[in-house]
PDB file of C-alpha atoms in Angstrom:
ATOM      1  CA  UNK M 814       0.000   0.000   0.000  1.00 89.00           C
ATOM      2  CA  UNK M 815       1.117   3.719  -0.790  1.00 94.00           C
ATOM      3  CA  UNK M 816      -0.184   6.656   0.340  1.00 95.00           C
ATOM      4  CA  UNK M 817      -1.621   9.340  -1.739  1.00 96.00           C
ATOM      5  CA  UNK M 818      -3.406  12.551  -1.967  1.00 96.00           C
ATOM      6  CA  UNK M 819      -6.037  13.462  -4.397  1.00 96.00           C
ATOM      7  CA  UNK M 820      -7.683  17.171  -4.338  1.00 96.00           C
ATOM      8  CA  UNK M 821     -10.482  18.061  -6.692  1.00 96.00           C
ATOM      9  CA  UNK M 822     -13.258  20.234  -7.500  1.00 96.00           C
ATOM     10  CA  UNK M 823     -16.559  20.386  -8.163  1.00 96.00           C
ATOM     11  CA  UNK M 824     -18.906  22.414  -9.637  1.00 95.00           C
ATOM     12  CA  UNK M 825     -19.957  25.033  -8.076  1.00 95.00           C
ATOM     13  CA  UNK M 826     -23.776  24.857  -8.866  1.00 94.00           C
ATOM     14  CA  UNK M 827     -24.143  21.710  -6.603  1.00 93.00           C
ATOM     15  CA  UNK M 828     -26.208  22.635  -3.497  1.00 92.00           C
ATOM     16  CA  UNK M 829     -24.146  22.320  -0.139  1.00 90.00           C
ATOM     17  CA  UNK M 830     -25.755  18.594   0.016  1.00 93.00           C
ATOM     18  CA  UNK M 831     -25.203  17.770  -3.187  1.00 94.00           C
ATOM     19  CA  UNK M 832     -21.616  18.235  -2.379  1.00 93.00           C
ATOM     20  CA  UNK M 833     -21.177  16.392   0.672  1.00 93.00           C
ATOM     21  CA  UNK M 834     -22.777  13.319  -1.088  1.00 94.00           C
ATOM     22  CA  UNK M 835     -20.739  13.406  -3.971  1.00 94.00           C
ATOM     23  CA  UNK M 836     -17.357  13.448  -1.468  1.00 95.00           C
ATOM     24  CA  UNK M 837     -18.960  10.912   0.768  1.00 95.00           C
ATOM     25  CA  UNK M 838     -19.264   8.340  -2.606  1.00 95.00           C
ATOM     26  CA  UNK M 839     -15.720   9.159  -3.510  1.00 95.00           C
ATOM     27  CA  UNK M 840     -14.848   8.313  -0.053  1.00 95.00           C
ATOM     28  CA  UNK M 841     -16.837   5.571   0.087  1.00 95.00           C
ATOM     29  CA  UNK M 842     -15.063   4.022  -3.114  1.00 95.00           C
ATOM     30  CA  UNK M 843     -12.427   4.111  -1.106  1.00 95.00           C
ATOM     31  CA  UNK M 844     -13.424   2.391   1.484  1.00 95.00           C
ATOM     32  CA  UNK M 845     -15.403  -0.247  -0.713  1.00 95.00           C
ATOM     33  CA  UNK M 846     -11.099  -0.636  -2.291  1.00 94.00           C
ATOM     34  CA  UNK M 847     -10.174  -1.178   1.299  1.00 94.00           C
ATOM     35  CA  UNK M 848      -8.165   1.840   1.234  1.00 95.00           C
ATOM     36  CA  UNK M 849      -7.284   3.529   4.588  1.00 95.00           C
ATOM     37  CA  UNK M 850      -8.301   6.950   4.692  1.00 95.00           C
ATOM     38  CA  UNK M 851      -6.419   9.248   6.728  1.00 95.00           C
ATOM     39  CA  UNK M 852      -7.384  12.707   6.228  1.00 94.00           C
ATOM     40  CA  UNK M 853     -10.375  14.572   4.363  1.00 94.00           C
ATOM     41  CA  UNK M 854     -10.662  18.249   4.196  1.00 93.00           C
ATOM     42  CA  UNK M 855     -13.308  20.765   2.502  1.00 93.00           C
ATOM     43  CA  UNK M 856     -11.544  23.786   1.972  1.00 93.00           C
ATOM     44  CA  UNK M 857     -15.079  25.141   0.762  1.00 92.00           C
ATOM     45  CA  UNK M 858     -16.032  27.426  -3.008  1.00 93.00           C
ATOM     46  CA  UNK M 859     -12.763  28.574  -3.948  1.00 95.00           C
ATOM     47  CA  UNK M 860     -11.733  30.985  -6.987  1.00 96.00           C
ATOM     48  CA  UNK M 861      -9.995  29.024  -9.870  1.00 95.00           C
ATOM     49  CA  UNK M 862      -6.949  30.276 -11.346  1.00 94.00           C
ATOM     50  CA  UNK M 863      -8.508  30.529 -14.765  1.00 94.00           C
ATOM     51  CA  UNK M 864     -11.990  29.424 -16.043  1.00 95.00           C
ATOM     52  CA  UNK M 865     -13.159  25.592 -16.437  1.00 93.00           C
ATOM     53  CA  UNK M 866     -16.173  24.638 -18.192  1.00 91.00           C
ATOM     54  CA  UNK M 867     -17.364  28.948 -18.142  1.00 94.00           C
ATOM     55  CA  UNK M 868     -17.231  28.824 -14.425  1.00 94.00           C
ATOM     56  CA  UNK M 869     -14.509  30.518 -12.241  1.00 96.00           C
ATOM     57  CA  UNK M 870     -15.271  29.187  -8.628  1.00 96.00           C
ATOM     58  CA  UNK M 871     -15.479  25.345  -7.419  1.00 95.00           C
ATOM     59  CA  UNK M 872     -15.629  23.356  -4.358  1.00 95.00           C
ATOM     60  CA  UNK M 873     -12.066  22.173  -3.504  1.00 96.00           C
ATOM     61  CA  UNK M 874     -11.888  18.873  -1.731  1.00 96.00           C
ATOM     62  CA  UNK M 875      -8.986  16.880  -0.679  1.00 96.00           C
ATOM     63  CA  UNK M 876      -8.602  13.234   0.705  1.00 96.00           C
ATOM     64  CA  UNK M 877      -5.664  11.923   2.007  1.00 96.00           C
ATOM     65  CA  UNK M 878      -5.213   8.207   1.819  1.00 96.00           C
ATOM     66  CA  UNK M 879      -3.269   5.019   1.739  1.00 95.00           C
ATOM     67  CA  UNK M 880      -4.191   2.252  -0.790  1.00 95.00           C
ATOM     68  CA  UNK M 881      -2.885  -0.046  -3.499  1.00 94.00           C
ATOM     69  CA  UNK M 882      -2.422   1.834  -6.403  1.00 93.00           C
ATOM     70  CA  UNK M 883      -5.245  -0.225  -8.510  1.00 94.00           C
ATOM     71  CA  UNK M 884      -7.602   1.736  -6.625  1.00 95.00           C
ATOM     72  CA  UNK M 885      -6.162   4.479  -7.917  1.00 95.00           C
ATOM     73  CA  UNK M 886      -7.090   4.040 -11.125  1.00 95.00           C
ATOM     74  CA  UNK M 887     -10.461   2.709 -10.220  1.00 95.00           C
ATOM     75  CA  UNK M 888     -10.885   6.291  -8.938  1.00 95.00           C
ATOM     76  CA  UNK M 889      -9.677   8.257 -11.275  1.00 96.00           C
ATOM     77  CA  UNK M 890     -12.173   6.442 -13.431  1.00 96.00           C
ATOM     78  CA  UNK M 891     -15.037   7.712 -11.190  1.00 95.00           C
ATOM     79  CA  UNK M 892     -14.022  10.881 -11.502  1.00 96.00           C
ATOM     80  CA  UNK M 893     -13.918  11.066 -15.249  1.00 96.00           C
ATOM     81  CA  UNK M 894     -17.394   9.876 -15.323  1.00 96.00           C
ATOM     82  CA  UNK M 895     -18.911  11.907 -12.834  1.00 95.00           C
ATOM     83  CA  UNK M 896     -20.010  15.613 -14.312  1.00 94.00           C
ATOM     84  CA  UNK M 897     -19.717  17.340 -11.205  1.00 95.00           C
ATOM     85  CA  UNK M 898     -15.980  16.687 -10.649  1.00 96.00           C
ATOM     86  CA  UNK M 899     -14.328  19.388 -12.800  1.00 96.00           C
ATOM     87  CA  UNK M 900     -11.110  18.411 -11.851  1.00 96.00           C
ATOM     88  CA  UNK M 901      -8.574  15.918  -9.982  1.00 97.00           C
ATOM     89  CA  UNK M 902      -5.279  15.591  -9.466  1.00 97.00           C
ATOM     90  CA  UNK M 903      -3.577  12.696  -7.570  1.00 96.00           C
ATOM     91  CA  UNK M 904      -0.061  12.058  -6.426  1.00 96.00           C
ATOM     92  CA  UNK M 905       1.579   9.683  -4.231  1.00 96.00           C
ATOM     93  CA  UNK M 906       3.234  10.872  -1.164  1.00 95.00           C
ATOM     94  CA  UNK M 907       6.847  10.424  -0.289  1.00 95.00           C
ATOM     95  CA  UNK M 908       8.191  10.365   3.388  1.00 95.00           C
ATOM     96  CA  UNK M 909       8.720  14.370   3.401  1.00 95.00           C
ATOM     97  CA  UNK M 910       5.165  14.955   1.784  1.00 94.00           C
ATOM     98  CA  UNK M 911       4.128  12.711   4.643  1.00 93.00           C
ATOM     99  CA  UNK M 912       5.790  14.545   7.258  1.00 93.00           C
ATOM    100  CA  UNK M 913       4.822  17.585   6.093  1.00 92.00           C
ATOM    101  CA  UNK M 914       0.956  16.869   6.051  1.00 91.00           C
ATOM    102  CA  UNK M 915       1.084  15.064   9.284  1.00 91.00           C
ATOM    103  CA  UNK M 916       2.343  18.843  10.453  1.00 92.00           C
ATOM    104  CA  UNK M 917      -0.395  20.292   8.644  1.00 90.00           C
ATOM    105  CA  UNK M 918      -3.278  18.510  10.557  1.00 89.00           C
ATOM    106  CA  UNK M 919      -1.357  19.681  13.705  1.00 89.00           C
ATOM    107  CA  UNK M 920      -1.750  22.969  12.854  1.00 85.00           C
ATOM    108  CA  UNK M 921       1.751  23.786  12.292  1.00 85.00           C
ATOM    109  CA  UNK M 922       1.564  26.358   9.367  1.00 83.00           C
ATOM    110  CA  UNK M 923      -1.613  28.052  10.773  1.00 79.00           C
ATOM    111  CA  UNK M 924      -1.291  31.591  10.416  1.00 77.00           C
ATOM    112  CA  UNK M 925      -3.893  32.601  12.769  1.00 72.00           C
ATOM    113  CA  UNK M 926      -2.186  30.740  15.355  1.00 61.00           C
ATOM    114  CA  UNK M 927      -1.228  33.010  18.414  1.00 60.00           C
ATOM    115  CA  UNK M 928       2.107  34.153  18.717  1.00 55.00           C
ATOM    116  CA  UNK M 929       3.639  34.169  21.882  1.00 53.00           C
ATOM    117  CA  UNK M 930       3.382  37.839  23.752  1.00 55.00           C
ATOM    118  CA  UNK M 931       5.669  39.912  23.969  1.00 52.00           C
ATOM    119  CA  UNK M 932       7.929  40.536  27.100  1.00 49.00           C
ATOM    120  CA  UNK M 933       6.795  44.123  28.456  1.00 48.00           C
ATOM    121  CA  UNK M 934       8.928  46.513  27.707  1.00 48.00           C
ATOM    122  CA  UNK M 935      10.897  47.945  31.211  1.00 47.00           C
TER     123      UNK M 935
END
């Protein structure tokens, strides 16, 4: 098993539900592979870089997981057929990647994270 990370978007004229059930039946593809998901964010409607399909926003998802890399492929298929993924991108993760999104859950990068105060000034 690798691990990978796969971040896509979807059309922005999906209701908030319609969403959430079309990430919950990638995810459970997934699971159904008997991959071992480790992380899913929804970072929410985003601006895209440049238009797709005469639209400029989506819904950016991301899953982390760890799975053999047929399922990969049996994924990517889903994707392609479904019209409300606009598109997908997955990679698999080496160590670094790993440590680097293990920091990310953690909250290391945060930027709204307090910084420490200040000694008072004597």
């Amino acid at each position: 098993m690798k691990n990978y990370e796969t971040v896509f978007i979807l059309n922005p004229v999906l209701s908030e539900e319609q969403m959430k059930d079309t990430v919950k039946k990638f995810i459970q593809v997934l699971t159904d592979g008997k991959a071992e998901v480790i992380n899913e964010e929804q970072w929410g409607l985003r601006k895209l870089a440049y238009p797709i399909q005469h639209k400029s926003t989506g819904f950016y998802n991301l899953v982390e997981f760890k799975a053999d890399p047929q399922l990969v492929d049996k994924l990517e298929t889903e994707f392609r057929r479904d019209e409300a993924v606009m598109r997908f991108l997955t990679t698999a993760l080496d160590k670094h990647a790993l440590e680097y999104n293990e920091k990310r859950r953690k909250g290391a990068f945060r930027k709204d994270k307090k910084k420490p105060k200040e000694e008072a000034a004597s």
